Short mmCIF file of C-alpha atoms in Angstrom, two decimals:
data_model
loop_
_atom_site.label_atom_id
_atom_site.label_comp_id
_atom_site.label_asym_id
_atom_site.label_seq_id
_atom_site.Cartn_x
_atom_site.Cartn_y
_atom_site.Cartn_z
CA UNK A 1 -20.36 -17.28 -11.80
CA UNK A 2 -17.08 -18.91 -12.83
CA UNK A 3 -14.73 -17.30 -10.43
CA UNK A 4 -13.68 -19.26 -7.54
CA UNK A 5 -13.38 -16.28 -5.28
CA UNK A 6 -10.80 -16.15 -2.36
CA UNK A 7 -10.06 -18.45 0.50
CA UNK A 8 -12.53 -17.30 3.08
CA UNK A 9 -9.82 -17.65 5.78
CA UNK A 10 -7.55 -15.34 3.84
CA UNK A 11 -10.34 -12.79 3.37
CA UNK A 12 -11.21 -12.85 7.05
CA UNK A 13 -7.57 -12.38 8.06
CA UNK A 14 -7.25 -9.46 5.50
CA UNK A 15 -10.39 -7.90 6.92
CA UNK A 16 -9.28 -8.36 10.61
CA UNK A 17 -5.81 -6.57 9.90
CA UNK A 18 -7.77 -3.80 7.73
CA UNK A 19 -10.05 -3.26 10.66
CA UNK A 20 -7.10 -2.98 13.16
CA UNK A 21 -5.28 -0.58 10.93
CA UNK A 22 -8.52 1.66 10.69
CA UNK A 23 -9.62 1.40 14.41
CA UNK A 24 -12.74 -0.52 13.18
CA UNK A 25 -14.50 -3.54 14.74
CA UNK A 26 -13.47 -6.85 13.62
CA UNK A 27 -15.27 -8.57 10.97
CA UNK A 28 -18.25 -10.74 11.73
CA UNK A 29 -19.23 -13.80 9.63
CA UNK A 30 -22.59 -13.13 8.13
CA UNK A 31 -24.54 -14.85 5.28
CA UNK A 32 -21.46 -16.61 3.75
CA UNK A 33 -19.26 -13.35 3.83
CA UNK A 34 -18.01 -10.93 6.53
CA UNK A 35 -19.48 -7.73 7.68
CA UNK A 36 -17.72 -4.94 9.21
CA UNK A 37 -19.77 -2.46 11.19
CA UNK A 38 -17.84 0.62 10.19
CA UNK A 39 -20.56 3.10 11.60
CA UNK A 40 -19.13 6.37 10.05
CA UNK A 41 -21.17 9.27 8.36
CA UNK A 42 -20.28 7.97 4.92
CA UNK A 43 -20.63 4.16 5.54
CA UNK A 44 -22.74 2.27 8.21
CA UNK A 45 -21.58 -1.36 7.35
CA UNK A 46 -19.77 -3.22 4.61
CA UNK A 47 -20.31 -7.00 3.60
CA UNK A 48 -17.30 -8.63 1.91
CA UNK A 49 -17.98 -11.90 0.39
CA UNK A 50 -15.24 -14.53 -0.84
CA UNK A 51 -17.34 -15.55 -3.74
CA UNK A 52 -20.85 -15.08 -5.04
CA UNK A 53 -23.60 -17.01 -3.14
CA UNK A 54 -27.13 -16.75 -2.14
CA UNK A 55 -26.00 -14.89 0.98
CA UNK A 56 -24.90 -11.98 -0.93
CA UNK A 57 -28.31 -11.84 -2.83
CA UNK A 58 -30.12 -12.00 0.27
CA UNK A 59 -28.18 -9.17 1.74
CA UNK A 60 -28.44 -7.05 -1.30
CA UNK A 61 -32.19 -7.38 -1.26
CA UNK A 62 -32.36 -6.41 2.38
CA UNK A 63 -30.56 -3.13 1.74
CA UNK A 64 -32.22 0.21 1.16
CA UNK A 65 -29.60 2.59 2.62
CA UNK A 66 -26.76 3.76 0.23
CA UNK A 67 -24.53 3.85 3.24
CA UNK A 68 -24.33 -0.04 3.38
CA UNK A 69 -21.65 -1.55 0.86
CA UNK A 70 -21.23 -4.86 -0.63
CA UNK A 71 -18.13 -6.15 -1.79
CA UNK A 72 -17.15 -9.30 -3.74
CA UNK A 73 -13.93 -11.14 -4.52
CA UNK A 74 -14.98 -11.85 -7.93
CA UNK A 75 -16.06 -10.58 -11.44
CA UNK A 76 -18.18 -7.41 -11.69
CA UNK A 77 -20.68 -9.21 -13.72
CA UNK A 78 -21.09 -11.79 -11.03
CA UNK A 79 -21.63 -9.10 -8.41
CA UNK A 80 -24.07 -7.14 -10.91
CA UNK A 81 -26.01 -10.34 -11.46
CA UNK A 82 -26.58 -10.69 -7.77
CA UNK A 83 -27.82 -7.17 -7.06
CA UNK A 84 -31.46 -5.96 -7.40
CA UNK A 85 -31.80 -3.21 -9.94
CA UNK A 86 -30.75 0.34 -9.00
CA UNK A 87 -27.46 -0.72 -7.49
CA UNK A 88 -24.16 1.03 -8.80
CA UNK A 89 -20.97 -0.52 -9.03
CA UNK A 90 -17.82 1.27 -7.90
CA UNK A 91 -14.47 0.86 -9.68
CA UNK A 92 -12.89 -2.46 -8.89
CA UNK A 93 -10.16 -3.03 -6.54
CA UNK A 94 -7.70 -5.98 -7.04
CA UNK A 95 -7.11 -8.29 -4.12
CA UNK A 96 -3.52 -9.30 -4.09
CA UNK A 97 -0.96 -11.37 -2.08
CA UNK A 98 2.51 -9.96 -2.33
CA UNK A 99 5.23 -12.11 -3.96
CA UNK A 100 7.52 -13.61 -1.54
CA UNK A 101 10.21 -10.87 -1.90
CA UNK A 102 8.80 -7.50 -1.92
CA UNK A 103 9.95 -5.21 -4.61
CA UNK A 104 12.91 -2.94 -3.64
CA UNK A 105 11.79 0.76 -3.68
CA UNK A 106 14.17 3.49 -3.18
CA UNK A 107 13.22 6.90 -2.07
CA UNK A 108 14.14 9.60 -4.76
CA UNK A 109 16.23 12.45 -3.91
CA UNK A 110 14.30 15.34 -2.38
CA UNK A 111 12.16 13.30 -0.04
CA UNK A 112 12.15 11.81 3.36
CA UNK A 113 10.27 9.14 5.06
CA UNK A 114 9.03 8.69 8.67
CA UNK A 115 7.60 5.66 10.23
CA UNK A 116 5.81 5.24 13.41
CA UNK A 117 4.32 1.98 15.06
CA UNK A 118 1.77 1.99 17.46
CA UNK A 119 0.66 -1.65 18.61
CA UNK A 120 0.11 -3.86 15.40
CA UNK A 121 -0.28 -0.75 13.14
CA UNK A 122 2.80 0.92 11.10
CA UNK A 123 2.26 4.29 9.62
CA UNK A 124 4.58 5.63 7.05
CA UNK A 125 4.80 9.10 5.46
CA UNK A 126 6.84 10.49 2.79
CA UNK A 127 7.45 14.33 2.84
CA UNK A 128 9.03 16.79 0.34
CA UNK A 129 12.18 18.93 1.26
CA UNK A 130 9.61 21.72 1.90
CA UNK A 131 7.75 19.53 4.32
CA UNK A 132 4.63 18.87 2.11
CA UNK A 133 3.09 15.28 2.43
CA UNK A 134 3.73 13.43 -0.81
CA UNK A 135 2.67 9.97 0.09
CA UNK A 136 1.46 8.06 3.13
CA UNK A 137 0.44 4.66 3.89
CA UNK A 138 -0.40 1.94 6.84
CA UNK A 139 0.22 -1.59 7.55
CA UNK A 140 -1.36 -3.93 10.14
CA UNK A 141 0.32 -7.16 11.30
CA UNK A 142 -1.31 -10.04 13.02
CA UNK A 143 -0.05 -13.57 13.66
CA UNK A 144 -1.14 -14.57 10.28
CA UNK A 145 -1.16 -11.66 7.79
CA UNK A 146 0.73 -8.29 7.25
CA UNK A 147 -1.81 -6.09 5.36
CA UNK A 148 -0.92 -2.77 3.56
CA UNK A 149 -3.65 -0.23 3.77
CA UNK A 150 -4.56 3.26 2.37
CA UNK A 151 -1.31 3.47 0.28
CA UNK A 152 -1.62 6.96 -1.13
CA UNK A 153 0.68 9.15 -3.45
CA UNK A 154 -0.42 12.83 -3.89
CA UNK A 155 -1.16 13.68 -7.65
CA UNK A 156 1.77 16.02 -8.12
CA UNK A 157 4.09 13.21 -6.75
CA UNK A 158 2.86 10.24 -8.58
CA UNK A 159 5.18 8.04 -11.08
CA UNK A 160 8.38 8.74 -9.01
CA UNK A 161 8.60 5.56 -7.11
CA UNK A 162 7.19 6.90 -3.84
CA UNK A 163 4.45 4.29 -3.47
CA UNK A 164 7.12 1.58 -3.99
CA UNK A 165 9.45 3.06 -1.39
CA UNK A 166 6.58 3.40 1.01
CA UNK A 167 5.68 -0.12 0.74
CA UNK A 168 9.29 -1.13 1.08
CA UNK A 169 9.47 0.68 4.25
CA UNK A 170 6.50 -0.82 5.61
CA UNK A 171 7.83 -4.27 4.48
CA UNK A 172 10.91 -3.69 6.46
CA UNK A 173 8.85 -2.72 9.59
CA UNK A 174 7.33 -6.21 9.82
CA UNK A 175 8.02 -8.08 12.94
CA UNK A 176 6.95 -11.63 11.62
CA UNK A 177 8.76 -12.00 8.32
CA UNK A 178 6.78 -15.07 7.39
CA UNK A 179 3.31 -13.46 7.63
CA UNK A 180 1.45 -13.50 4.48
CA UNK A 181 1.46 -9.96 2.79
CA UNK A 182 -1.94 -8.82 1.41
CA UNK A 183 -3.33 -5.62 -0.25
CA UNK A 184 -6.15 -4.28 -2.19
CA UNK A 185 -5.18 -1.87 -4.95
CA UNK A 186 -6.98 0.25 -7.43
CA UNK A 187 -6.16 -0.57 -11.12
CA UNK A 188 -3.60 2.53 -10.96
CA UNK A 189 -2.15 1.05 -7.81
CA UNK A 190 -1.79 -2.28 -9.29
CA UNK A 191 1.07 -1.36 -11.62
#
């Protein structure tokens, strides 16, 4: 367990904004990590740990239902070694802080973008000329952080810069330009 993990305050801020963006309860400190009671058909709750610790191992041993998820800001090997046998790891995500200046993304010809803000949540959607949804994403803003969430480009529209343009549009919708910008991306979304 060489990975230092993530600052717990940053992780809690990200989880709080993510919960706001998704209409979920705020995270609760639990066993050295944070629990979010998602209460959906697919997932009852998830724990997210800033680093590997004995609390992670304790929670893992207490779970018997597959709809409880454990996440670790650390190496897959550290997570695997904390889990009892029978657990399956999902593809890793990348917890990232956006550079001080967001990359400029321009919307390619043939696409339009719409932005809607409700409270602390912004939603951006990119459409084709025919009106089909090509990409979408959300962002939630608190006093401390601005979190990008569920940035998705439909398969037929990937590698055209839509994700970058979408994130630029959400970035421009921020009300607090000094808020730390955070996101979790897949390996594909990282590039």
